[in-house]
PDB file of C-alpha atoms in Angstrom:
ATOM      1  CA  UNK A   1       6.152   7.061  21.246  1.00 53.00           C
ATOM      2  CA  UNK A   2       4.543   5.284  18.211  1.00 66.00           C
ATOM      3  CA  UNK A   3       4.351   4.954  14.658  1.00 86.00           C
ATOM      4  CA  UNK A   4       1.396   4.579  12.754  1.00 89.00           C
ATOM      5  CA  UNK A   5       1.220   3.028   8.773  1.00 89.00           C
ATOM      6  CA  UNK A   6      -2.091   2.711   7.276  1.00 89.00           C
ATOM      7  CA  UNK A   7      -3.617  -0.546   9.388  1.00 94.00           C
ATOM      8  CA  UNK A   8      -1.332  -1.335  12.421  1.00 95.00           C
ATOM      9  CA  UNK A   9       0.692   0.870  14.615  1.00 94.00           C
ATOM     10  CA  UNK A  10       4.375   0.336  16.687  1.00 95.00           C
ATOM     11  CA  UNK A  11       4.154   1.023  20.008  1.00 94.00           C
ATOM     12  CA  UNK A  12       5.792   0.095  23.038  1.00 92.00           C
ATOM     13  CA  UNK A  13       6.044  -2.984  24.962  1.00 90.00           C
ATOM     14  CA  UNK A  14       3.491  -3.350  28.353  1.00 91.00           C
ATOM     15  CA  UNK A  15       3.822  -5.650  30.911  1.00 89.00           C
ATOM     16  CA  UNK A  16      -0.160  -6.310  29.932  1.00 91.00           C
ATOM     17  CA  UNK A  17       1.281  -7.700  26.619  1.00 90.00           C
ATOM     18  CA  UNK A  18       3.163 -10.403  28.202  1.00 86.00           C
ATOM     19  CA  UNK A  19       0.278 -13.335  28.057  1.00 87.00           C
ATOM     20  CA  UNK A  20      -0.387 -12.863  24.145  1.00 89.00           C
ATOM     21  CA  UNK A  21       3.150 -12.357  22.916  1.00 87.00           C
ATOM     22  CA  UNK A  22       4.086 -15.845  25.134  1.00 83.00           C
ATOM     23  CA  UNK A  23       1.044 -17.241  23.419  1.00 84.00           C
ATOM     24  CA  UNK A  24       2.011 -16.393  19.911  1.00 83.00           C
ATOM     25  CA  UNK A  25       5.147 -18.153  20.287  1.00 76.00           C
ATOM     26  CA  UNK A  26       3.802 -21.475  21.247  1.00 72.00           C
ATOM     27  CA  UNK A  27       3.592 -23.084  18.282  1.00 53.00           C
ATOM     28  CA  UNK A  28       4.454 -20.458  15.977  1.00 60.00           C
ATOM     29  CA  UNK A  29       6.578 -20.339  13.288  1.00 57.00           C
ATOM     30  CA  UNK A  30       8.618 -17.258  12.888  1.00 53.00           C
ATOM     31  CA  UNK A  31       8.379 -15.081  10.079  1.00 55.00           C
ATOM     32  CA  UNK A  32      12.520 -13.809  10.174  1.00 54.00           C
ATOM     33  CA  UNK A  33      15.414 -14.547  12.154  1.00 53.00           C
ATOM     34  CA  UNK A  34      14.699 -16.840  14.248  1.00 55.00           C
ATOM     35  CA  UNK A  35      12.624 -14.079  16.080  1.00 60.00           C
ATOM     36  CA  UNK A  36      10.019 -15.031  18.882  1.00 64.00           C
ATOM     37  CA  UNK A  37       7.991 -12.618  20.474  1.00 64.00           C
ATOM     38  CA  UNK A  38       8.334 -12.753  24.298  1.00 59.00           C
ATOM     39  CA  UNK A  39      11.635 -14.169  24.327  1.00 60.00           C
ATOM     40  CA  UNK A  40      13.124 -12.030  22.118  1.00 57.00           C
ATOM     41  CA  UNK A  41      11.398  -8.682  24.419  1.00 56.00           C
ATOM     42  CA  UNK A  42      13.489 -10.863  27.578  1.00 55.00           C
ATOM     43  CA  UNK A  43      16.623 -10.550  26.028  1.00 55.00           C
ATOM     44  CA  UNK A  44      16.298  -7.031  24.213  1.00 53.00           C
ATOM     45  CA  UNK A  45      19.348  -4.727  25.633  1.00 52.00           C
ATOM     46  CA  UNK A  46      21.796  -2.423  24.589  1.00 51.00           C
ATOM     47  CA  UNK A  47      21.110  -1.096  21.013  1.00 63.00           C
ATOM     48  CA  UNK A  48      18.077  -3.698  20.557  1.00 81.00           C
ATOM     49  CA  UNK A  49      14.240  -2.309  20.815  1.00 85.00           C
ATOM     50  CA  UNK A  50      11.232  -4.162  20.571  1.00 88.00           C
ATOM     51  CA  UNK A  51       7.881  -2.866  19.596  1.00 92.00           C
ATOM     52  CA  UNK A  52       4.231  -3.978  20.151  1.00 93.00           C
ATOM     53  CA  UNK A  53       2.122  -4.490  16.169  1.00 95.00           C
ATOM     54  CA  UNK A  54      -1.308  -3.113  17.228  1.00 96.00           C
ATOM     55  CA  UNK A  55      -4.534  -2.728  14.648  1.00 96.00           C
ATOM     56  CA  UNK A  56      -5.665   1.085  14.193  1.00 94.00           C
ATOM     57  CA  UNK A  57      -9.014  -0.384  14.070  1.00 90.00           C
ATOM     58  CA  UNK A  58      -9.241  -1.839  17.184  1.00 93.00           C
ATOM     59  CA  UNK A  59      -6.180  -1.566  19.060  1.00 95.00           C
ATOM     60  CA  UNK A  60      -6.043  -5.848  19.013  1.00 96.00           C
ATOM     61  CA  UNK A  61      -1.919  -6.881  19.665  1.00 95.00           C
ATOM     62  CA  UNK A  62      -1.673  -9.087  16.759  1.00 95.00           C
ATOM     63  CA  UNK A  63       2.520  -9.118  16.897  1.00 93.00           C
ATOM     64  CA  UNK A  64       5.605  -7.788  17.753  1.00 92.00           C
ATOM     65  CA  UNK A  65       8.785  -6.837  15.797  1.00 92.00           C
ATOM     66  CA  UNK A  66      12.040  -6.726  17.514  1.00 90.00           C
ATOM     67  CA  UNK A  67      14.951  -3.884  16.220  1.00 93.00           C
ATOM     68  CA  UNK A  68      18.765  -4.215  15.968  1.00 92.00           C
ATOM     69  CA  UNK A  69      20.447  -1.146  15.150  1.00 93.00           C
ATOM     70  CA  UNK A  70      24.349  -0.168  14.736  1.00 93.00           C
ATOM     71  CA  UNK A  71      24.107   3.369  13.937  1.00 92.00           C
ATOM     72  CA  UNK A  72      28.102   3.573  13.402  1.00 93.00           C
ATOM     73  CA  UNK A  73      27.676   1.470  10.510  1.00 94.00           C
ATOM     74  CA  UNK A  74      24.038   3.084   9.420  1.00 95.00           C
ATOM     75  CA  UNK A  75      22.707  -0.623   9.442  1.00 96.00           C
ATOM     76  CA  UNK A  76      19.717  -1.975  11.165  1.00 96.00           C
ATOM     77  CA  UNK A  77      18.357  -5.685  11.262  1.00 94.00           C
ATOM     78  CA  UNK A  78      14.780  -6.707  12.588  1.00 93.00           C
ATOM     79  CA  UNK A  79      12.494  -9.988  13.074  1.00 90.00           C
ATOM     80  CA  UNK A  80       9.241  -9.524  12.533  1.00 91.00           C
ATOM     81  CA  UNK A  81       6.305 -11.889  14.017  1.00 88.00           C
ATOM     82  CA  UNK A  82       2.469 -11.818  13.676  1.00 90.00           C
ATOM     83  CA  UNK A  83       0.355 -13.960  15.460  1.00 90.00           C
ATOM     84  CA  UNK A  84      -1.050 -17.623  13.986  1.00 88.00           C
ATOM     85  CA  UNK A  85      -4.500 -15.792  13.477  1.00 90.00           C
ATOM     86  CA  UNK A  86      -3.551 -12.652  12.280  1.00 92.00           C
ATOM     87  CA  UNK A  87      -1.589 -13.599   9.156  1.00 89.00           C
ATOM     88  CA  UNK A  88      -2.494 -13.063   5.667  1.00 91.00           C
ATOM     89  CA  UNK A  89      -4.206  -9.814   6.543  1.00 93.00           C
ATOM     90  CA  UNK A  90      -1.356  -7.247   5.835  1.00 94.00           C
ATOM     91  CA  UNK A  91       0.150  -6.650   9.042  1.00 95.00           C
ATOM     92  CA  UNK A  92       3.031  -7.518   8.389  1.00 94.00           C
ATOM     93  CA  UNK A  93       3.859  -5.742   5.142  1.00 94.00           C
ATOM     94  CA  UNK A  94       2.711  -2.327   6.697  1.00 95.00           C
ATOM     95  CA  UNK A  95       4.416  -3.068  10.228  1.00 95.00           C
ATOM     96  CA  UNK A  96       7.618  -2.955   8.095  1.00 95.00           C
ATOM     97  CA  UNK A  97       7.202  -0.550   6.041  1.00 94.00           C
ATOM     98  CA  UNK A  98       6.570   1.793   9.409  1.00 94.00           C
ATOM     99  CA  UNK A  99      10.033   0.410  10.604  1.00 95.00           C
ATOM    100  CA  UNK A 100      11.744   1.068   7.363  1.00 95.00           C
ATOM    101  CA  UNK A 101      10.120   4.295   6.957  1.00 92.00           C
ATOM    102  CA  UNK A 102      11.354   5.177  10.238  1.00 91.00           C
ATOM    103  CA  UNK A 103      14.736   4.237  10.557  1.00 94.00           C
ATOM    104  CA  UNK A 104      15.750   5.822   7.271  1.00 94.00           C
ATOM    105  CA  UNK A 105      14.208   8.820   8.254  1.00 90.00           C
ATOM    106  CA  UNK A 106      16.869   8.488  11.291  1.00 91.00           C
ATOM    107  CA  UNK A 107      19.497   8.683   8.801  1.00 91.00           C
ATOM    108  CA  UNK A 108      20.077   4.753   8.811  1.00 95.00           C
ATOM    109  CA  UNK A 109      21.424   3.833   4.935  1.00 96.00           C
ATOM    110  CA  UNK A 110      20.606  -0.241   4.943  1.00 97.00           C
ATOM    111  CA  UNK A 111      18.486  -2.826   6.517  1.00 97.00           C
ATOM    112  CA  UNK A 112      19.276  -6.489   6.460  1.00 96.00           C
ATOM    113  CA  UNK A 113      17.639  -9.764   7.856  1.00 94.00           C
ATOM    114  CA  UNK A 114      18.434 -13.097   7.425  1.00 91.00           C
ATOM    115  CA  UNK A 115      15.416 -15.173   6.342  1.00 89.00           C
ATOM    116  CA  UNK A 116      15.011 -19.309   6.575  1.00 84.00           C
ATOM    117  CA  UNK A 117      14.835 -20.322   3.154  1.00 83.00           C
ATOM    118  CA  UNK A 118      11.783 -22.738   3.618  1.00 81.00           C
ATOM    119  CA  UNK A 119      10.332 -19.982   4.633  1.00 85.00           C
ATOM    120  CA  UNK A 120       8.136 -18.692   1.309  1.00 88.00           C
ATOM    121  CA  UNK A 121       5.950 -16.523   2.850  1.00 88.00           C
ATOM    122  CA  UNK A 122       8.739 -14.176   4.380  1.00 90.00           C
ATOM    123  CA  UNK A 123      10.609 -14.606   1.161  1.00 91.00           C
ATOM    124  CA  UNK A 124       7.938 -13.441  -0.815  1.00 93.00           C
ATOM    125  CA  UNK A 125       6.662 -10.598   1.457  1.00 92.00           C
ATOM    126  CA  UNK A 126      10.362  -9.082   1.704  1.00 94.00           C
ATOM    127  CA  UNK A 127      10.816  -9.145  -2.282  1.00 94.00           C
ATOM    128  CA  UNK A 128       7.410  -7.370  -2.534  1.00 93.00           C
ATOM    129  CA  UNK A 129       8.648  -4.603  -0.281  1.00 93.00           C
ATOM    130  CA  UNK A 130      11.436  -4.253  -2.384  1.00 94.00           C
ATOM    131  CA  UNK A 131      14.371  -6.104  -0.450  1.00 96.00           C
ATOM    132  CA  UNK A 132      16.705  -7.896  -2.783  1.00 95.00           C
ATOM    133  CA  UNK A 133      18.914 -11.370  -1.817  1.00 94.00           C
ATOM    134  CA  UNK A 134      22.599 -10.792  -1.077  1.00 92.00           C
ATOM    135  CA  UNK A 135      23.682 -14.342  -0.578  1.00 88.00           C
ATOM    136  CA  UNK A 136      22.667 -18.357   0.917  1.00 84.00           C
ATOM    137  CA  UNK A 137      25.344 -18.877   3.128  1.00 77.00           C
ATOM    138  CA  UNK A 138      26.351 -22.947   2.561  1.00 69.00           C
ATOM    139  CA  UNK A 139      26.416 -23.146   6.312  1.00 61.00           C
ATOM    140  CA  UNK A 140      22.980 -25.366   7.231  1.00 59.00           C
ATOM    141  CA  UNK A 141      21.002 -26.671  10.248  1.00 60.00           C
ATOM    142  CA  UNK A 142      19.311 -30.226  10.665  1.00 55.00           C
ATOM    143  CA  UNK A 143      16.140 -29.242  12.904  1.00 56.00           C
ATOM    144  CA  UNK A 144      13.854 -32.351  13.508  1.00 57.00           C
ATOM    145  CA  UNK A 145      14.786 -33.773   9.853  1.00 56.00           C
ATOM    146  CA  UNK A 146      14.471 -30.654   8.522  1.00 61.00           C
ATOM    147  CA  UNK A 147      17.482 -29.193   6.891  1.00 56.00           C
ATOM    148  CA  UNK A 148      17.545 -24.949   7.021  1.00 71.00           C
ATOM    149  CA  UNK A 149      19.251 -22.471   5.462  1.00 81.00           C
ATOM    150  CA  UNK A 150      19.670 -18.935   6.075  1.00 86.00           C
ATOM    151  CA  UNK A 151      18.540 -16.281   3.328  1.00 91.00           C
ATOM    152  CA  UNK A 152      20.270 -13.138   3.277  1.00 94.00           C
ATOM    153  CA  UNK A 153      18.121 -10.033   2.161  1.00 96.00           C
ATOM    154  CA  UNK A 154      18.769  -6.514   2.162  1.00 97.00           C
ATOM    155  CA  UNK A 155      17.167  -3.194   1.222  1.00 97.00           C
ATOM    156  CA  UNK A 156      18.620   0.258   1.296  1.00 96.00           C
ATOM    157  CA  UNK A 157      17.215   3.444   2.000  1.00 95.00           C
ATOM    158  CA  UNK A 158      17.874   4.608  -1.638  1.00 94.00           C
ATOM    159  CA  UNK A 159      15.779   1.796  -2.959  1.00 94.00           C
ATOM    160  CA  UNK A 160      12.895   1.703  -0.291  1.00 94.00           C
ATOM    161  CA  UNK A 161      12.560   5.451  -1.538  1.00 91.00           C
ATOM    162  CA  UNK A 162      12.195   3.992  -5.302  1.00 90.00           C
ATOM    163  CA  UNK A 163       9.941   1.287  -4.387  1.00 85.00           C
ATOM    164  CA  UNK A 164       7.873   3.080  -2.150  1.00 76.00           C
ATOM    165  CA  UNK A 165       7.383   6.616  -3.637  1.00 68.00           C
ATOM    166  CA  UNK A 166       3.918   6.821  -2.464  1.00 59.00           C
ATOM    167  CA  UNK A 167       3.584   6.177   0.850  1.00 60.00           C
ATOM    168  CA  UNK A 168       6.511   8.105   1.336  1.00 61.00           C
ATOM    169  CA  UNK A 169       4.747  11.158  -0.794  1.00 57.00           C
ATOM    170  CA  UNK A 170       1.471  10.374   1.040  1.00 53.00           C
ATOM    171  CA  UNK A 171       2.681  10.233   4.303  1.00 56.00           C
ATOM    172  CA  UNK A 172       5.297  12.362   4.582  1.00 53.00           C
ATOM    173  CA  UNK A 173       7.871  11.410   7.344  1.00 51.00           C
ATOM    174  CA  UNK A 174       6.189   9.013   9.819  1.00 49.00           C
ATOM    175  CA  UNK A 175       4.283  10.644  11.993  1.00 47.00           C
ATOM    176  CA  UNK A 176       3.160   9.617  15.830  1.00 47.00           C
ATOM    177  CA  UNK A 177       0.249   8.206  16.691  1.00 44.00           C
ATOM    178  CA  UNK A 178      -3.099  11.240  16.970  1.00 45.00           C
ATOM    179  CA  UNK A 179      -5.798   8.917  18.012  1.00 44.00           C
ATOM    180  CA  UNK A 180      -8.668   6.865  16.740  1.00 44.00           C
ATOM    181  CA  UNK A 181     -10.078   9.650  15.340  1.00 42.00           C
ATOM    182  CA  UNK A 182      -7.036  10.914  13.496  1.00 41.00           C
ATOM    183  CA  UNK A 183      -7.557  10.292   9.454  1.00 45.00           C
ATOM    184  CA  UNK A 184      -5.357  10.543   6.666  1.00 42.00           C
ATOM    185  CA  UNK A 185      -4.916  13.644   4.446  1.00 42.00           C
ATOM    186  CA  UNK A 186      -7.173  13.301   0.691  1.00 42.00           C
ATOM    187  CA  UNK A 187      -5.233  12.432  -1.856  1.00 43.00           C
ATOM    188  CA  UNK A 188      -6.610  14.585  -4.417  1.00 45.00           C
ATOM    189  CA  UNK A 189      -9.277  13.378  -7.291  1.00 47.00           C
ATOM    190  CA  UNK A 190      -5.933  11.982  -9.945  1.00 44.00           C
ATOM    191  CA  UNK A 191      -4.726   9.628  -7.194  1.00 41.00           C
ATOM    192  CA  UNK A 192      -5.571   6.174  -8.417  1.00 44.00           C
ATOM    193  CA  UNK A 193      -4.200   2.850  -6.671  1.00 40.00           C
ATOM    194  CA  UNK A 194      -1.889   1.749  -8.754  1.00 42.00           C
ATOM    195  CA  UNK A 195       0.070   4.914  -7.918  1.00 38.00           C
ATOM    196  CA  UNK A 196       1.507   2.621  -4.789  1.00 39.00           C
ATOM    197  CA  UNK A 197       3.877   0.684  -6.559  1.00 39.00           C
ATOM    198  CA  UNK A 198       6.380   2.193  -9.069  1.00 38.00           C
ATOM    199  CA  UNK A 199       6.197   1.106 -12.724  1.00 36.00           C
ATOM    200  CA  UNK A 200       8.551  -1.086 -13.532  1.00 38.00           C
TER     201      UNK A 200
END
């Protein structure tokens, strides 16, 4: 089974993906949690899933994202990670909104990760898709000189509805992947662009 969003698609791990997820996590920095790609799909059990990031375009592996769910609690954590070359192109911002999409449609109620703080990028990619920050726990880690904090984020499934009205209207509930040739519904001659974000 897979999801699709409107560039990249969640799909299950292969044993084919095995050389490029190992490569993406030599030298890369990850993006939430402390995630990295193949060793995180090695040690994925129980209630954790882990999911391929693949273009719609071209069907190119550019990541994975790795799934921690508790659904007595209806909370779910993830970390996300797109490859060194694949970054700044979106992936990741539509990856999650798949997952988010997804599990609240599975009747989850909140999402949390916990972020590095020197991390901007993720910072500023979860507070665009409408995740809000709970709390900086004082605890800290000396890495290599480098002093790290955790970042605690959150987002519920009332507020991904209010901040994502659209693609939820648009889309409907996610739907499976149909196929390279698949294309998705007209939106009718008043839809304009900035009918993706809510006004604020």
């Amino acid at each position: 089974m897979s999801w699709a969003g409107w560039k990249v698609r969640l799909r299950e791990v292969r044993p084919a993906d095995r050389r490029t997820l190992s490569g993406f996590d030599r030298g890369s920095t990850p993006q939430a949690g402390g995630y990295r790609h193949w060793a995180t799909h090695r040690d994925t059990a129980g209630d954790d899933f882990h999911y391929a990031i693949e273009t719609l375009h071209n069907r190119t592996l550019v990541g994975s994202i790795w799934v921690q769910a508790d659904p007595a609690s209806g909370r779910f954590s993830y970390g996300i990670g797109i490859g060194p070359q694949y970054r700044r192109c979106g992936y990741a911002a539509d990856a999650v909104t798949v997952l988010l999409a997804f599990m609240f449609d599975q009747h989850y109620r909140k999402c949390e990760v916990s972020i590095n703080g020197g991390n901007f990028a993720s910072l500023a990619l979860h507070g665009e898709l409408g995740f809000r920050e709970e709390g900086r726990p004082r605890d800290t880690e000396l890495l290599r000189g480098e002093v790290r904090y955790p970042v605690l984020m959150s987002i519920t499934a009332a507020g991904f509805a209010e901040h994502q009205p659209a693609f939820l209207a648009a889309r409907g509930p996610v739907r499976p992947w149909r196929g390279r040739h698949w294309r998705t519904p007209k939106r009718g001659r008043h839809w304009r662009p900035e009918h993706l974000r809510p006004a604020r």
